[in-house]
Amino acid sequence: MNPIDSRIPGFYRLTLHERQDLIADRLQTPASALRRLLDAGGLTSDIANNTVENVIGTYALPFGLALNFRVNGTDRIIPMVVEEPSVIAAASNAARLARMSGGFFASMIDTQMTGQIEIRGIENVSESIRLLGLARAQLLELANSAAPGLVSRGGGAKELEVRDLGRGMLVVHIYVDCKDAMGANLVNGIAEAIGPEIARIARGRLGLRILTNLCDRRRVRAECRVAIAHFADSKGASDSGPDPIAAGRQIAIAIEEASRFASIDPYRAVTHNKGIMNGVDSVVLATGNDFRAVEAAAHAWAAIGGSYRPLAQWQIGDDFLTGQLEMPLALGIVGGTLRVHPTAQWALSLLDVKSASELCEIAACVGLASNLSALRALATEGIQRGHMSLHARNVAVTAGASPEEVESLARLLVEGGRINEVAAQSLLLEIRTLALKGQP
Ligand code: MEV
């Protein structure tokens, strides 16, 4: 698939079918094929039945597209699966702001997963550590012989580390480059393959053999900057006085202060990080990856220094507000559920990623964008206003508004301060009566 322009002004105003047609057209795929993939979640009960146990059906979630993203100089249309209103719009809005200053930049800090082999009942721990050190090369060779396919793709076991847990317990960490796989099965297979030999060498009893989801050697860093002047014509600046640049600066300062709040208060940091995970998880889900693993790693990393910290921070420097995010992220583009979920496969082809690292980089940028949007809203007009207009659109649709009527009905609902179906139906009647009389 060729790189495509991720700016599609007015996309949100199109009907669902028009959006599908537009995307199909851009990707040069038949719209009917796209509809088949996306209607009802794309997963048949038959596929589901072969994926997990005791299946009685499937459970669909909204699949939307975040726009305006430019990551490392390339435009990306972002597939997002999420049930929470505002998340996709918020990410797209922040991406539009970041794009005006060059977009997002992201890279992997390292790409190794970690397997743990626990050894118990060791009598002479320092001697066991010495013996394991001597056997390093032989153990790595044994590990790699358990994953020949991975080794042929350039991955495999790269390093061993022995950690003393006290009470006669050692844990051996084996670091594995899993290339384009998330790697849980690969790492678990390797850990099980080398476990008995490690126990023999360490003269102890073999305990657990499993990856750790705290993949702190597979981390991603994302950053972006927004010219302070560009906040001037963004949401929240309009009521801030006659000087738009000063208004933009006020917003940037408010975001920086909100970021500082998260860095000194773990209660705030958790919510700050939840906003980041709104973006990250939506991409993780859309691409068929393990969101529980991603969540476990993210929060463990946030607390790694002994107190819970924000995964992203924002700072003003010169005429820009700069944001930086760093987190562990283990995603795959091959293997796992991905292989069997047609919509996840399509999401990956839409993203046009060539490696798991590229996918991690993009997901991290979506997390950073979500964070920027949340902080901007919180630090200016508050979060409820945006939520209310989306809620009003949902109520308008439920009340039976046509796609052409949704926007105006939603606006009237918000203005009236009563956002419920009864109010929506009576306003809809008024809109239609006026339309019949030829009045706007
Ligand atoms: C809501 O899903 C996410 C936010 O609470 C994030 C935040 O407070 O930064 C808005």
Coordinates of C-alpha atoms and ligand atoms in Angstrom, one line a residue:
M1 CA 0.0 0.0 0.0
N2 CA 1.3 3.5 -0.8
P3 CA 1.7 6.2 1.7
I4 CA -1.5 8.2 1.8
D5 CA -2.4 11.7 3.0
S6 CA -3.8 11.4 6.5
R7 CA -5.5 14.8 6.3
I8 CA -9.1 14.3 5.2
P9 CA -11.0 17.5 6.1
G10 CA -14.7 17.0 6.9
F11 CA -14.3 13.2 7.3
Y12 CA -16.4 13.3 10.5
R13 CA -19.3 14.9 8.6
L14 CA -19.6 12.1 6.1
T15 CA -22.0 9.2 6.6
L16 CA -20.6 5.9 7.7
H17 CA -21.0 4.5 4.2
E18 CA -19.4 7.6 2.6
R19 CA -16.4 7.2 4.9
Q20 CA -16.0 3.6 3.9
D21 CA -16.3 4.5 0.3
L22 CA -13.7 7.3 0.6
I23 CA -11.2 5.0 2.4
A24 CA -11.8 2.2 -0.1
D25 CA -11.2 4.6 -2.9
R26 CA -8.0 5.9 -1.3
L27 CA -6.7 2.4 -0.8
Q28 CA -8.0 1.2 -4.1
T29 CA -9.9 -1.7 -2.6
P30 CA -13.6 -2.5 -3.4
A31 CA -15.9 -0.8 -0.9
S32 CA -17.9 -4.1 -0.6
A33 CA -14.8 -5.9 0.6
L34 CA -14.2 -3.2 3.2
R35 CA -17.8 -3.4 4.4
R36 CA -17.5 -7.1 4.8
L37 CA -14.4 -6.7 6.9
L38 CA -15.9 -4.0 9.1
D39 CA -19.6 -4.9 9.5
A40 CA -20.3 -6.7 12.8
G41 CA -16.6 -6.5 13.8
G42 CA -15.2 -8.7 11.1
L43 CA -14.8 -11.8 13.2
T44 CA -17.2 -14.7 12.4
S45 CA -18.4 -17.0 15.2
D46 CA -16.5 -19.8 13.4
I47 CA -13.2 -18.0 13.7
A48 CA -14.0 -17.0 17.2
N49 CA -14.8 -20.6 18.1
N50 CA -11.4 -21.7 17.0
T51 CA -9.7 -18.8 18.9
V52 CA -10.8 -19.3 22.5
E53 CA -12.9 -21.8 24.5
N54 CA -16.6 -22.1 25.2
V55 CA -17.5 -19.6 22.5
I56 CA -21.1 -18.6 22.1
G57 CA -20.6 -15.6 19.7
T58 CA -18.6 -12.4 19.2
Y59 CA -18.6 -8.9 20.7
A60 CA -18.0 -5.9 18.5
L61 CA -16.6 -2.5 19.4
P62 CA -16.6 0.7 17.3
F63 CA -13.7 0.9 14.8
G64 CA -12.8 4.4 13.8
L65 CA -9.9 6.2 12.1
A66 CA -7.8 8.9 13.6
L67 CA -6.6 11.4 11.0
N68 CA -3.8 14.0 10.6
F69 CA -1.0 11.8 11.9
R70 CA 2.5 12.2 10.6
V71 CA 5.0 9.9 12.2
N72 CA 8.7 10.1 11.4
G73 CA 7.8 12.1 8.2
T74 CA 5.2 9.6 6.9
D75 CA 1.4 10.1 7.0
R76 CA -0.6 7.4 8.7
I77 CA -4.3 6.9 8.9
I78 CA -4.7 5.3 12.4
P79 CA -7.2 2.5 13.0
M80 CA -8.6 2.8 16.5
V81 CA -11.0 0.4 18.4
V82 CA -12.5 2.1 21.4
E83 CA -15.9 2.5 23.0
E84 CA -15.3 5.9 24.6
P85 CA -16.6 9.0 22.8
S86 CA -14.1 11.7 22.0
V87 CA -11.0 9.6 22.0
I88 CA -10.6 9.4 18.2
A89 CA -11.6 13.0 17.7
A90 CA -9.2 14.1 20.4
A91 CA -6.3 12.2 19.0
S92 CA -7.0 13.6 15.5
N93 CA -7.2 17.1 16.8
A94 CA -3.9 16.9 18.6
A95 CA -2.3 15.3 15.6
R96 CA -3.4 18.2 13.5
L97 CA -1.7 20.6 15.9
A98 CA 1.5 18.5 16.0
R99 CA 1.5 18.1 12.2
M100 CA 1.7 21.9 11.8
S101 CA 5.1 21.7 13.5
G102 CA 6.4 18.6 11.7
G103 CA 4.4 15.8 13.3
F104 CA 5.6 13.1 15.7
F105 CA 8.9 11.4 15.9
A106 CA 9.4 8.1 17.6
S107 CA 11.9 5.3 17.9
M108 CA 12.5 2.1 19.8
I109 CA 15.1 2.3 22.6
D110 CA 15.6 -1.4 22.6
T111 CA 13.7 -4.4 21.1
Q112 CA 14.2 -7.3 23.5
M113 CA 11.7 -9.3 25.4
T114 CA 12.6 -10.9 28.7
G115 CA 12.0 -14.5 29.8
Q116 CA 12.3 -15.5 33.4
I117 CA 13.6 -18.9 34.7
E118 CA 13.2 -19.2 38.4
I119 CA 15.5 -21.6 40.4
R120 CA 14.8 -22.5 44.0
G121 CA 16.5 -24.2 46.9
I122 CA 20.1 -23.2 46.0
E123 CA 22.6 -23.8 48.8
N124 CA 25.6 -21.9 47.4
V125 CA 24.1 -18.9 45.5
S126 CA 27.4 -17.2 44.6
E127 CA 28.8 -20.5 43.2
S128 CA 25.6 -21.0 41.2
I129 CA 25.9 -17.5 39.8
R130 CA 29.6 -18.2 38.9
L131 CA 28.6 -21.4 37.1
L132 CA 25.8 -19.9 35.2
G133 CA 28.1 -17.1 34.1
L134 CA 30.6 -19.7 32.7
A135 CA 27.7 -21.4 30.8
R136 CA 26.4 -18.2 29.2
A137 CA 27.4 -19.0 25.6
Q138 CA 26.2 -22.6 25.8
L139 CA 22.9 -21.5 27.3
L140 CA 22.3 -18.9 24.6
E141 CA 23.1 -21.6 22.0
L142 CA 20.6 -23.9 23.6
A143 CA 18.0 -21.1 23.7
N144 CA 18.5 -20.3 20.0
S145 CA 18.2 -23.9 19.0
A146 CA 14.7 -23.8 20.5
A147 CA 13.7 -21.0 18.0
P148 CA 15.4 -21.7 14.7
G149 CA 12.8 -19.8 12.7
L150 CA 13.3 -16.7 14.8
V151 CA 17.1 -16.9 14.5
S152 CA 16.8 -17.3 10.7
R153 CA 14.9 -14.0 10.7
G154 CA 17.7 -12.2 12.6
G155 CA 16.2 -12.5 16.0
G156 CA 16.8 -14.8 18.9
A157 CA 18.3 -14.9 22.4
K158 CA 20.9 -12.2 22.9
E159 CA 21.9 -12.0 26.5
L160 CA 21.5 -13.7 29.9
E161 CA 21.4 -12.0 33.3
V162 CA 21.2 -13.7 36.7
R163 CA 19.4 -12.0 39.6
D164 CA 19.7 -13.0 43.2
L165 CA 16.2 -12.9 44.9
G166 CA 17.6 -14.0 48.3
R167 CA 16.4 -17.1 50.3
G168 CA 18.3 -19.4 47.9
M169 CA 16.4 -18.2 44.9
L170 CA 17.9 -17.1 41.6
V171 CA 16.0 -15.9 38.5
V172 CA 17.7 -16.0 35.1
H173 CA 16.6 -13.4 32.6
I174 CA 17.0 -14.3 29.0
Y175 CA 16.7 -11.4 26.6
V176 CA 15.2 -12.3 23.2
D177 CA 14.8 -10.2 20.1
C178 CA 11.4 -11.4 18.8
K179 CA 11.5 -9.3 15.6
D180 CA 8.0 -8.8 14.3
A181 CA 6.2 -10.9 16.9
M182 CA 4.9 -9.8 20.2
G183 CA 6.9 -12.7 21.4
A184 CA 5.1 -14.3 24.4
N185 CA 5.0 -17.7 22.8
L186 CA 8.6 -17.5 21.5
V187 CA 10.0 -16.4 24.9
N188 CA 8.0 -18.9 26.9
G189 CA 9.2 -21.7 24.5
I190 CA 12.8 -20.6 25.0
A191 CA 12.4 -20.3 28.8
E192 CA 10.9 -23.8 28.9
A193 CA 13.6 -25.2 26.7
I194 CA 16.6 -23.9 28.7
G195 CA 15.0 -24.2 32.2
P196 CA 16.1 -27.7 33.1
E197 CA 19.7 -27.0 32.0
I198 CA 19.8 -23.8 34.0
A199 CA 18.5 -25.7 37.1
R200 CA 21.2 -28.4 36.6
I201 CA 24.0 -25.9 36.3
A202 CA 22.7 -23.8 39.2
R203 CA 22.3 -26.9 41.3
G204 CA 18.7 -25.9 42.3
R205 CA 15.1 -26.8 41.6
L206 CA 13.4 -25.5 38.5
G207 CA 10.6 -23.1 39.3
L208 CA 8.6 -20.9 36.8
R209 CA 9.5 -20.4 33.2
I210 CA 7.6 -17.5 31.7
L211 CA 8.1 -14.1 30.1
T212 CA 7.8 -11.0 32.2
N213 CA 5.3 -8.5 30.9
L214 CA 7.5 -5.8 32.3
C215 CA 9.4 -5.6 29.0
D216 CA 11.7 -2.8 30.0
R217 CA 14.1 -3.7 27.3
R218 CA 11.5 -3.2 24.6
R219 CA 10.7 0.5 25.0
V220 CA 9.5 3.2 22.7
R221 CA 10.1 6.9 22.8
A222 CA 7.8 9.4 21.1
E223 CA 7.9 13.1 20.9
C224 CA 6.3 16.1 19.2
R225 CA 6.2 19.8 19.5
V226 CA 3.5 22.3 18.9
A227 CA 4.2 25.9 18.0
I228 CA 2.7 28.0 20.8
A229 CA 1.2 30.3 18.1
H230 CA -0.8 27.4 16.8
F231 CA -2.6 27.0 20.1
A232 CA -3.9 30.5 19.4
D233 CA -6.6 29.4 17.0
S234 CA -7.3 26.1 18.7
K235 CA -10.1 25.3 21.1
G236 CA -9.9 27.1 24.4
A237 CA -8.0 30.1 23.1
S238 CA -11.0 32.1 21.8
D239 CA -12.2 33.4 25.1
S240 CA -8.7 34.3 26.3
G241 CA -8.5 38.0 25.2
P242 CA -7.6 40.0 22.2
D243 CA -4.0 38.9 21.7
P244 CA -4.1 35.4 20.1
I245 CA -0.4 34.7 20.6
A246 CA -0.7 35.5 24.3
A247 CA -3.8 33.3 24.4
G248 CA -1.8 30.5 22.8
R249 CA 1.0 30.9 25.3
Q250 CA -1.6 30.8 28.2
I251 CA -2.8 27.4 26.9
A252 CA 0.8 26.1 26.6
I253 CA 1.6 27.2 30.1
A254 CA -1.6 25.6 31.4
I255 CA -0.7 22.3 29.7
E256 CA 2.9 22.5 31.1
E257 CA 1.4 23.0 34.6
A258 CA -1.0 20.1 34.1
S259 CA 2.0 18.0 33.2
R260 CA 3.8 19.1 36.3
F261 CA 0.8 18.2 38.5
A262 CA 1.0 14.6 37.1
S263 CA 4.7 14.4 37.9
I264 CA 4.2 15.3 41.6
D265 CA 0.9 13.5 42.4
P266 CA 0.4 9.8 41.7
Y267 CA -3.4 10.2 41.8
R268 CA -3.2 12.6 38.9
A269 CA -0.5 10.6 37.2
V270 CA -2.7 7.6 37.0
T271 CA -5.5 9.5 35.2
H272 CA -2.9 11.3 33.0
N273 CA -1.6 7.8 32.0
K274 CA -5.1 6.5 31.5
G275 CA -5.6 9.3 28.9
I276 CA -2.4 8.1 27.2
M277 CA -3.6 4.5 27.2
N278 CA -6.9 5.7 25.5
G279 CA -4.8 6.2 22.4
V280 CA -2.3 3.4 22.8
D281 CA -4.9 0.7 23.6
S282 CA -7.2 1.7 20.8
V283 CA -4.4 1.0 18.3
V284 CA -3.4 -2.2 20.2
L285 CA -6.9 -3.5 20.0
A286 CA -7.4 -2.5 16.3
T287 CA -4.3 -4.4 15.3
G288 CA -5.2 -7.5 17.3
N289 CA -2.6 -7.1 20.0
D290 CA -2.6 -8.0 23.7
F291 CA -3.9 -4.9 25.5
R292 CA -3.6 -6.6 29.0
A293 CA 0.1 -7.1 28.4
V294 CA 0.5 -3.5 27.3
E295 CA -1.4 -2.1 30.2
A296 CA 0.5 -4.3 32.8
A297 CA 3.8 -3.1 31.3
A298 CA 2.9 0.5 31.1
H299 CA 1.8 0.9 34.7
A300 CA 4.7 -1.2 36.1
W301 CA 7.1 1.1 34.2
A302 CA 5.3 4.2 35.5
A303 CA 6.0 3.0 39.0
I304 CA 9.5 1.6 38.4
G305 CA 11.3 4.3 40.3
G306 CA 9.3 3.6 43.5
S307 CA 6.6 6.2 43.0
Y308 CA 4.0 6.3 40.2
R309 CA 5.0 8.7 37.5
P310 CA 3.5 10.1 34.3
L311 CA 4.5 8.3 31.1
A312 CA 4.6 11.6 29.2
Q313 CA 5.7 15.2 30.1
W314 CA 5.2 18.6 28.4
Q315 CA 7.5 21.5 28.6
I316 CA 7.7 24.9 27.0
G317 CA 11.0 25.8 25.3
D318 CA 11.4 28.8 22.9
D319 CA 8.2 29.1 21.0
F320 CA 7.1 25.5 21.3
L321 CA 5.4 23.2 23.7
T322 CA 7.3 19.9 23.5
G323 CA 5.9 16.5 24.7
Q324 CA 7.9 13.3 25.3
L325 CA 6.6 9.9 26.1
E326 CA 8.5 6.8 27.0
M327 CA 7.0 3.4 27.8
P328 CA 7.6 -0.3 27.3
L329 CA 5.6 -1.6 24.4
A330 CA 5.5 -5.1 23.0
L331 CA 3.4 -5.4 19.9
G332 CA 3.4 -7.8 17.0
I333 CA 2.5 -7.7 13.4
V334 CA 2.7 -11.5 12.9
G335 CA 1.5 -14.5 15.0
G336 CA -1.0 -14.6 17.8
T337 CA -4.7 -13.5 17.3
L338 CA -3.6 -11.4 14.4
R339 CA -3.3 -14.3 12.0
V340 CA -7.0 -15.1 12.4
H341 CA -8.7 -11.7 12.8
P342 CA -9.4 -10.3 9.3
T343 CA -10.1 -6.8 10.6
A344 CA -6.9 -6.7 12.5
Q345 CA -5.0 -7.7 9.4
W346 CA -6.8 -5.0 7.5
A347 CA -5.9 -2.5 10.2
L348 CA -2.3 -3.4 9.8
S349 CA -2.4 -3.0 6.1
L350 CA -4.0 0.4 6.5
L351 CA -1.2 1.4 8.7
D352 CA 1.3 0.1 6.2
V353 CA 3.8 -0.9 8.8
K354 CA 6.8 -2.9 7.8
S355 CA 7.8 -4.0 11.3
A356 CA 6.5 -4.4 14.9
S357 CA 8.8 -1.6 15.9
E358 CA 7.0 0.8 13.5
L359 CA 3.7 -0.2 15.0
C360 CA 5.0 0.5 18.5
E361 CA 6.2 3.9 17.4
I362 CA 2.8 4.8 15.9
A363 CA 0.9 3.6 18.9
A364 CA 3.1 5.6 21.2
C365 CA 2.5 8.7 19.1
V366 CA -1.3 8.2 19.3
G367 CA -0.8 7.9 23.1
L368 CA 1.1 11.2 23.2
A369 CA -1.6 12.9 21.0
S370 CA -4.3 11.6 23.3
N371 CA -2.5 13.1 26.3
L372 CA -2.0 16.4 24.6
S373 CA -5.7 16.7 23.8
A374 CA -6.8 15.7 27.3
L375 CA -4.4 18.2 28.9
R376 CA -5.5 21.0 26.6
A377 CA -9.1 20.4 27.3
L378 CA -8.6 20.0 31.0
A379 CA -6.4 23.0 31.3
T380 CA -8.8 25.2 29.3
E381 CA -12.6 24.6 28.9
G382 CA -12.7 21.3 30.9
I383 CA -13.4 17.9 29.6
Q384 CA -17.2 17.9 29.8
R385 CA -17.9 20.3 27.0
G386 CA -16.3 18.1 24.3
H387 CA -17.9 15.0 25.8
M388 CA -21.3 16.7 25.9
S389 CA -21.3 17.5 22.2
L390 CA -20.3 14.0 21.3
H391 CA -22.9 12.6 23.7
A392 CA -25.5 15.0 22.1
R393 CA -24.6 13.6 18.7
N394 CA -25.2 10.1 19.9
V395 CA -28.5 11.1 21.5
A396 CA -29.5 12.8 18.2
V397 CA -28.8 9.6 16.2
T398 CA -30.7 7.5 18.8
A399 CA -33.7 9.9 18.4
G400 CA -33.8 9.2 14.7
A401 CA -32.0 12.3 13.2
S402 CA -30.8 11.7 9.7
P403 CA -27.0 12.2 9.0
E404 CA -27.9 15.8 7.7
E405 CA -29.8 16.6 10.9
V406 CA -27.4 15.2 13.5
E407 CA -25.0 18.2 13.7
S408 CA -27.7 20.9 14.1
L409 CA -29.8 18.8 16.5
A410 CA -26.7 18.1 18.6
R411 CA -25.9 21.8 18.7
L412 CA -29.5 22.6 19.9
L413 CA -29.3 19.9 22.5
V414 CA -26.1 21.3 24.0
E415 CA -27.4 24.9 23.8
G416 CA -30.6 23.8 25.6
G417 CA -28.7 22.1 28.4
R418 CA -31.0 19.0 28.3
I419 CA -29.3 16.2 26.4
N420 CA -31.8 13.3 26.4
E421 CA -33.9 11.4 23.9
V422 CA -37.2 13.2 24.8
A423 CA -35.6 16.6 24.3
A424 CA -34.0 15.4 21.1
Q425 CA -37.3 14.1 19.7
S426 CA -39.1 17.3 20.3
L427 CA -36.3 19.4 18.8
L428 CA -36.1 17.1 15.9
L429 CA -39.8 17.7 15.3
E430 CA -39.2 21.5 15.4
I431 CA -36.3 21.2 12.9
R432 CA -38.4 19.2 10.5
T433 CA -41.4 21.5 10.8
L434 CA -39.2 24.5 10.1
A435 CA -37.5 22.7 7.1
L436 CA -41.0 21.9 5.7
K437 CA -41.8 25.6 5.9
G438 CA -38.5 26.3 4.2
Q439 CA -36.9 28.0 7.2
P440 CA -33.3 27.1 8.2
Ligands
MEV1 C1 -10.6 10.1 30.0 O1 -10.8 8.9 29.3 C2 -9.2 10.5 30.0 C3 -8.8 11.7 30.8 O2 -9.3 11.6 32.1 C4 -7.3 11.8 30.8 C5 -6.7 12.9 31.7 O3 -7.4 13.3 32.7 O4 -5.6 13.3 31.3 C6 -9.4 12.9 30.2

